[in-house]
XYZ file of C-alpha atoms in Angstrom:
293
model
C 10.560 -15.655 59.174
C 12.800 -17.129 56.661
C 11.597 -19.434 54.041
C 13.769 -22.326 55.833
C 12.709 -21.562 58.703
C 8.801 -21.361 57.320
C 10.002 -25.571 55.483
C 10.954 -26.353 58.632
C 7.735 -25.002 60.228
C 6.020 -27.489 57.494
C 7.879 -30.161 57.505
C 7.909 -30.627 61.840
C 3.808 -31.121 60.862
C 4.555 -33.992 58.161
C 3.664 -31.020 54.529
C 7.588 -31.032 52.911
C 6.840 -27.615 50.537
C 9.221 -26.305 48.301
C 10.400 -22.713 47.911
C 7.329 -21.406 45.882
C 6.338 -19.125 49.171
C 4.239 -16.307 48.833
C 2.479 -14.298 52.267
C -0.058 -11.161 52.479
C 1.525 -10.156 56.180
C -2.392 -7.684 56.720
C -3.550 -10.369 58.462
C -4.300 -9.260 62.135
C -3.982 -12.130 64.135
C -2.099 -14.857 62.101
C 0.933 -14.121 58.995
C -1.018 -16.131 56.274
C 0.391 -16.830 52.692
C 0.295 -19.963 49.587
C 2.739 -22.408 49.649
C 3.479 -25.162 46.921
C 4.340 -29.080 48.614
C 6.489 -30.946 46.791
C 3.551 -33.013 44.274
C 2.819 -29.479 43.684
C -0.177 -29.005 45.602
C -0.804 -25.842 47.377
C -1.820 -24.957 49.964
C -2.441 -22.079 52.686
C -0.815 -21.850 55.963
C -2.204 -19.355 58.725
C 1.035 -18.922 60.776
C -0.264 -17.461 64.606
C 1.088 -13.982 65.743
C 0.924 -14.950 69.041
C 1.791 -17.728 71.348
C -2.163 -17.756 73.270
C -4.301 -18.561 70.572
C -4.823 -21.736 71.026
C -8.543 -21.602 72.135
C -9.694 -19.667 69.701
C -8.096 -21.870 66.665
C -9.588 -25.508 68.544
C -12.627 -22.994 68.404
C -12.366 -21.902 64.973
C -11.776 -25.420 64.165
C -14.906 -26.627 65.736
C -16.764 -24.004 63.266
C -15.580 -25.590 60.026
C -16.649 -28.766 61.319
C -19.918 -27.964 61.818
C -20.264 -25.326 58.490
C -18.414 -27.652 56.516
C -22.502 -30.382 56.703
C -24.732 -27.107 55.340
C -23.086 -25.482 53.015
C -23.313 -25.955 49.821
C -20.078 -24.080 49.055
C -16.406 -24.605 49.632
C -14.711 -23.844 53.115
C -11.419 -24.435 54.646
C -10.425 -28.125 55.288
C -7.564 -27.322 58.115
C -4.989 -30.173 57.376
C -3.294 -29.184 60.017
C -4.246 -27.290 63.362
C -2.179 -26.705 66.312
C -1.307 -23.835 68.205
C 2.044 -23.371 65.578
C 0.447 -23.749 62.166
C -2.578 -23.718 60.568
C -2.753 -25.286 57.302
C -5.534 -26.749 54.315
C -5.278 -26.791 50.249
C -5.887 -24.430 48.126
C -9.502 -23.154 47.662
C -11.057 -23.616 44.067
C -11.462 -20.148 43.423
C -9.777 -16.952 43.748
C -11.872 -13.925 46.571
C -14.740 -11.886 45.173
C -12.106 -9.247 45.642
C -8.096 -8.726 46.899
C -6.388 -5.927 48.706
C -2.507 -5.726 47.453
C -1.221 -5.748 50.343
C 1.888 -3.135 50.257
C -0.235 -0.704 47.844
C -3.685 -1.597 49.630
C -5.021 -1.858 45.069
C -8.826 -3.624 45.006
C -8.810 -6.567 42.893
C -11.654 -7.890 41.874
C -11.389 -11.344 40.753
C -15.207 -11.201 39.501
C -17.719 -8.464 37.839
C -19.197 -6.904 40.385
C -22.168 -6.196 38.142
C -23.148 -9.955 38.211
C -26.522 -10.701 38.562
C -26.123 -14.428 39.520
C -24.120 -13.161 42.496
C -26.243 -11.562 45.560
C -29.095 -14.758 44.798
C -26.093 -17.154 45.361
C -25.235 -15.323 47.988
C -28.669 -15.127 49.841
C -29.115 -18.613 49.163
C -25.626 -19.448 51.081
C -27.239 -17.308 54.077
C -30.065 -19.327 54.453
C -27.754 -22.464 54.500
C -25.758 -20.811 57.622
C -28.501 -19.053 59.148
C -30.168 -22.714 59.249
C -27.678 -24.223 61.373
C -29.842 -25.126 64.792
C -28.856 -23.804 68.259
C -28.702 -27.811 69.192
C -25.343 -27.915 67.086
C -23.940 -24.942 68.314
C -24.701 -25.611 71.478
C -23.373 -29.305 70.596
C -19.798 -27.885 69.161
C -19.458 -25.733 72.612
C -19.735 -22.088 70.277
C -20.577 -18.970 71.501
C -24.300 -17.794 71.843
C -25.616 -14.202 72.439
C -28.640 -12.813 71.884
C -29.863 -9.324 71.307
C -29.836 -7.717 74.881
C -26.733 -9.670 75.963
C -25.110 -8.203 72.211
C -26.632 -4.341 73.306
C -24.599 -4.556 76.351
C -21.054 -6.096 75.055
C -21.305 -2.618 72.630
C -22.009 -0.616 75.211
C -18.796 -2.156 77.369
C -17.064 -1.435 73.778
C -18.303 2.127 73.601
C -17.326 3.363 76.832
C -13.435 2.031 77.304
C -13.000 3.025 73.681
C -14.087 6.646 74.715
C -11.944 6.240 77.709
C -8.728 4.802 76.258
C -8.709 6.513 72.553
C -12.257 8.800 72.180
C -14.428 8.898 69.885
C -16.513 11.730 68.031
C -19.545 13.297 69.250
C -21.148 12.294 66.222
C -20.303 8.901 66.370
C -20.866 8.266 69.650
C -24.500 9.922 69.741
C -25.089 7.606 66.012
C -23.805 4.847 68.156
C -26.037 5.259 71.445
C -29.611 5.778 69.712
C -28.768 2.579 67.960
C -27.869 1.355 71.249
C -31.546 2.330 72.291
C -33.336 1.967 69.757
C -35.599 -1.103 70.279
C -37.390 -1.568 67.075
C -33.650 -1.995 65.282
C -32.834 -4.841 67.760
C -34.109 -8.587 66.570
C -35.797 -10.810 68.799
C -33.679 -14.125 66.930
C -29.882 -14.894 66.606
C -28.929 -17.177 64.501
C -25.317 -18.723 63.288
C -24.031 -16.474 61.564
C -20.124 -15.778 60.281
C -19.698 -12.518 61.705
C -17.253 -10.712 59.438
C -18.678 -11.708 55.536
C -17.044 -10.084 52.716
C -16.405 -10.009 49.810
C -13.093 -10.373 50.694
C -13.957 -13.632 52.433
C -16.371 -15.076 49.751
C -14.265 -17.017 47.267
C -16.071 -16.418 43.629
C -16.526 -19.391 40.534
C -16.470 -18.143 36.814
C -19.920 -17.887 36.976
C -20.167 -14.683 39.391
C -21.793 -17.165 42.072
C -20.693 -17.606 45.730
C -18.293 -20.737 45.412
C -16.760 -20.397 49.327
C -16.132 -19.013 52.215
C -13.289 -18.826 54.565
C -12.167 -16.613 57.331
C -14.466 -18.038 60.255
C -12.690 -16.800 63.110
C -15.523 -14.490 64.624
C -18.555 -17.346 63.666
C -20.885 -17.046 66.476
C -24.609 -17.157 66.658
C -25.930 -13.855 66.854
C -27.967 -10.561 65.151
C -27.959 -11.628 61.399
C -27.321 -7.673 60.097
C -23.228 -8.467 60.801
C -23.522 -10.871 57.719
C -25.284 -8.430 55.183
C -23.531 -5.257 56.488
C -19.655 -6.080 54.959
C -22.088 -6.506 51.526
C -23.468 -2.894 51.893
C -19.954 -1.324 52.518
C -18.627 -2.595 49.040
C -22.052 -3.261 47.033
C -23.898 -0.572 48.056
C -27.824 0.721 49.920
C -29.706 -1.221 47.072
C -27.725 -4.139 45.978
C -28.165 -4.436 49.758
C -31.880 -4.172 50.062
C -31.606 -6.459 47.120
C -30.313 -9.025 49.252
C -32.188 -8.883 51.667
C -35.313 -9.404 49.410
C -33.361 -12.954 47.956
C -33.201 -13.668 50.894
C -36.536 -13.588 52.286
C -37.935 -14.952 49.155
C -36.331 -18.343 49.595
C -37.758 -18.177 53.322
C -35.345 -17.031 55.711
C -36.011 -15.345 58.709
C -35.812 -11.381 58.968
C -37.716 -7.747 60.225
C -38.990 -5.335 59.472
C -35.596 -2.952 60.476
C -33.195 -5.507 58.986
C -32.019 -2.634 56.180
C -31.405 -0.200 59.370
C -30.051 -2.592 61.358
C -27.094 -3.415 58.545
C -26.618 0.681 57.698
C -25.862 0.808 61.152
C -24.090 -2.787 61.898
C -21.798 -1.044 58.729
C -21.316 2.109 60.806
C -20.199 0.527 64.104
C -17.146 -1.087 62.238
C -15.268 2.245 63.325
C -15.859 1.160 66.982
C -15.253 -2.621 66.350
C -11.823 -1.208 65.084
C -10.939 1.048 68.340
C -11.796 -2.202 70.851
C -9.897 -4.163 69.036
C -6.961 -1.703 68.650
C -7.726 -0.432 72.954
C -7.075 -4.353 73.429
C -4.028 -5.170 71.887
C -2.378 -1.217 72.206
C -0.434 -1.256 69.069
C 0.232 1.600 68.052
C -0.787 0.702 64.405
C -4.173 0.523 65.214
C -4.382 3.257 67.546
C -3.557 5.848 65.124
C -5.943 3.603 62.677
C -9.010 3.489 65.155
C -8.468 7.122 66.062
C -8.758 8.191 62.353
C -12.318 6.040 61.807
C -12.996 7.806 64.992
C -12.996 10.464 63.948
C -10.353 12.209 67.233
């Protein structure tokens, strides 16, 4: 889309913007950009890449309505939300890390060694996971038990193997993980499900101040919300996060750490499934590399 087309789109929905427009095209489902309105206020725009995203957008709107009642940090305040455009005022702080859309270079916007980050993240996770099942049902959001999740992953594994392939090593690891009863929780909690430093905003004290990108939130395995920390901060920091979470009263089980490690390893499978679903050559190529094909 040209600058003028983007301006026409926002004005159609009551938001008049200048030509100060900066888009990041790394998003899979949305084109995401920062724009400035005629009063100097900065906004985030999310423009759907496909026409069939109305249901997904409505679901995320319900998610945001739910979490903003329970979290002590900022979440997006959607002022415009329809099949053509999502727009909300830019949140106060920056993500803990950002990627350059062209070079993929990582920039840290916080001190990743700060002792303040992990305890503040544990606090927010406790708030998020404390959302009741009754409220989740009321918003008609997804609720998944461990047995349902395992069946879903098993089906994805079969599909990915058939369509694009998978290394023997990874296939064996995933099957052992799915068969290992002790790793899987006997309870479900409301989770973000795509939580890592790129979706977590931090303030000048290196504390969590906001969370973005809630598309995949549902009631399920809390290890999903710990696995993204492992990939960025490492094993010892993950162990510390789990301990801080437990100190605050978070419900865990003996093998939360091991389950989080396996969840992190399953990123390749999830990407493979996405590539198969979208039939996108770029993503299929990337998935094959991750899956060892």
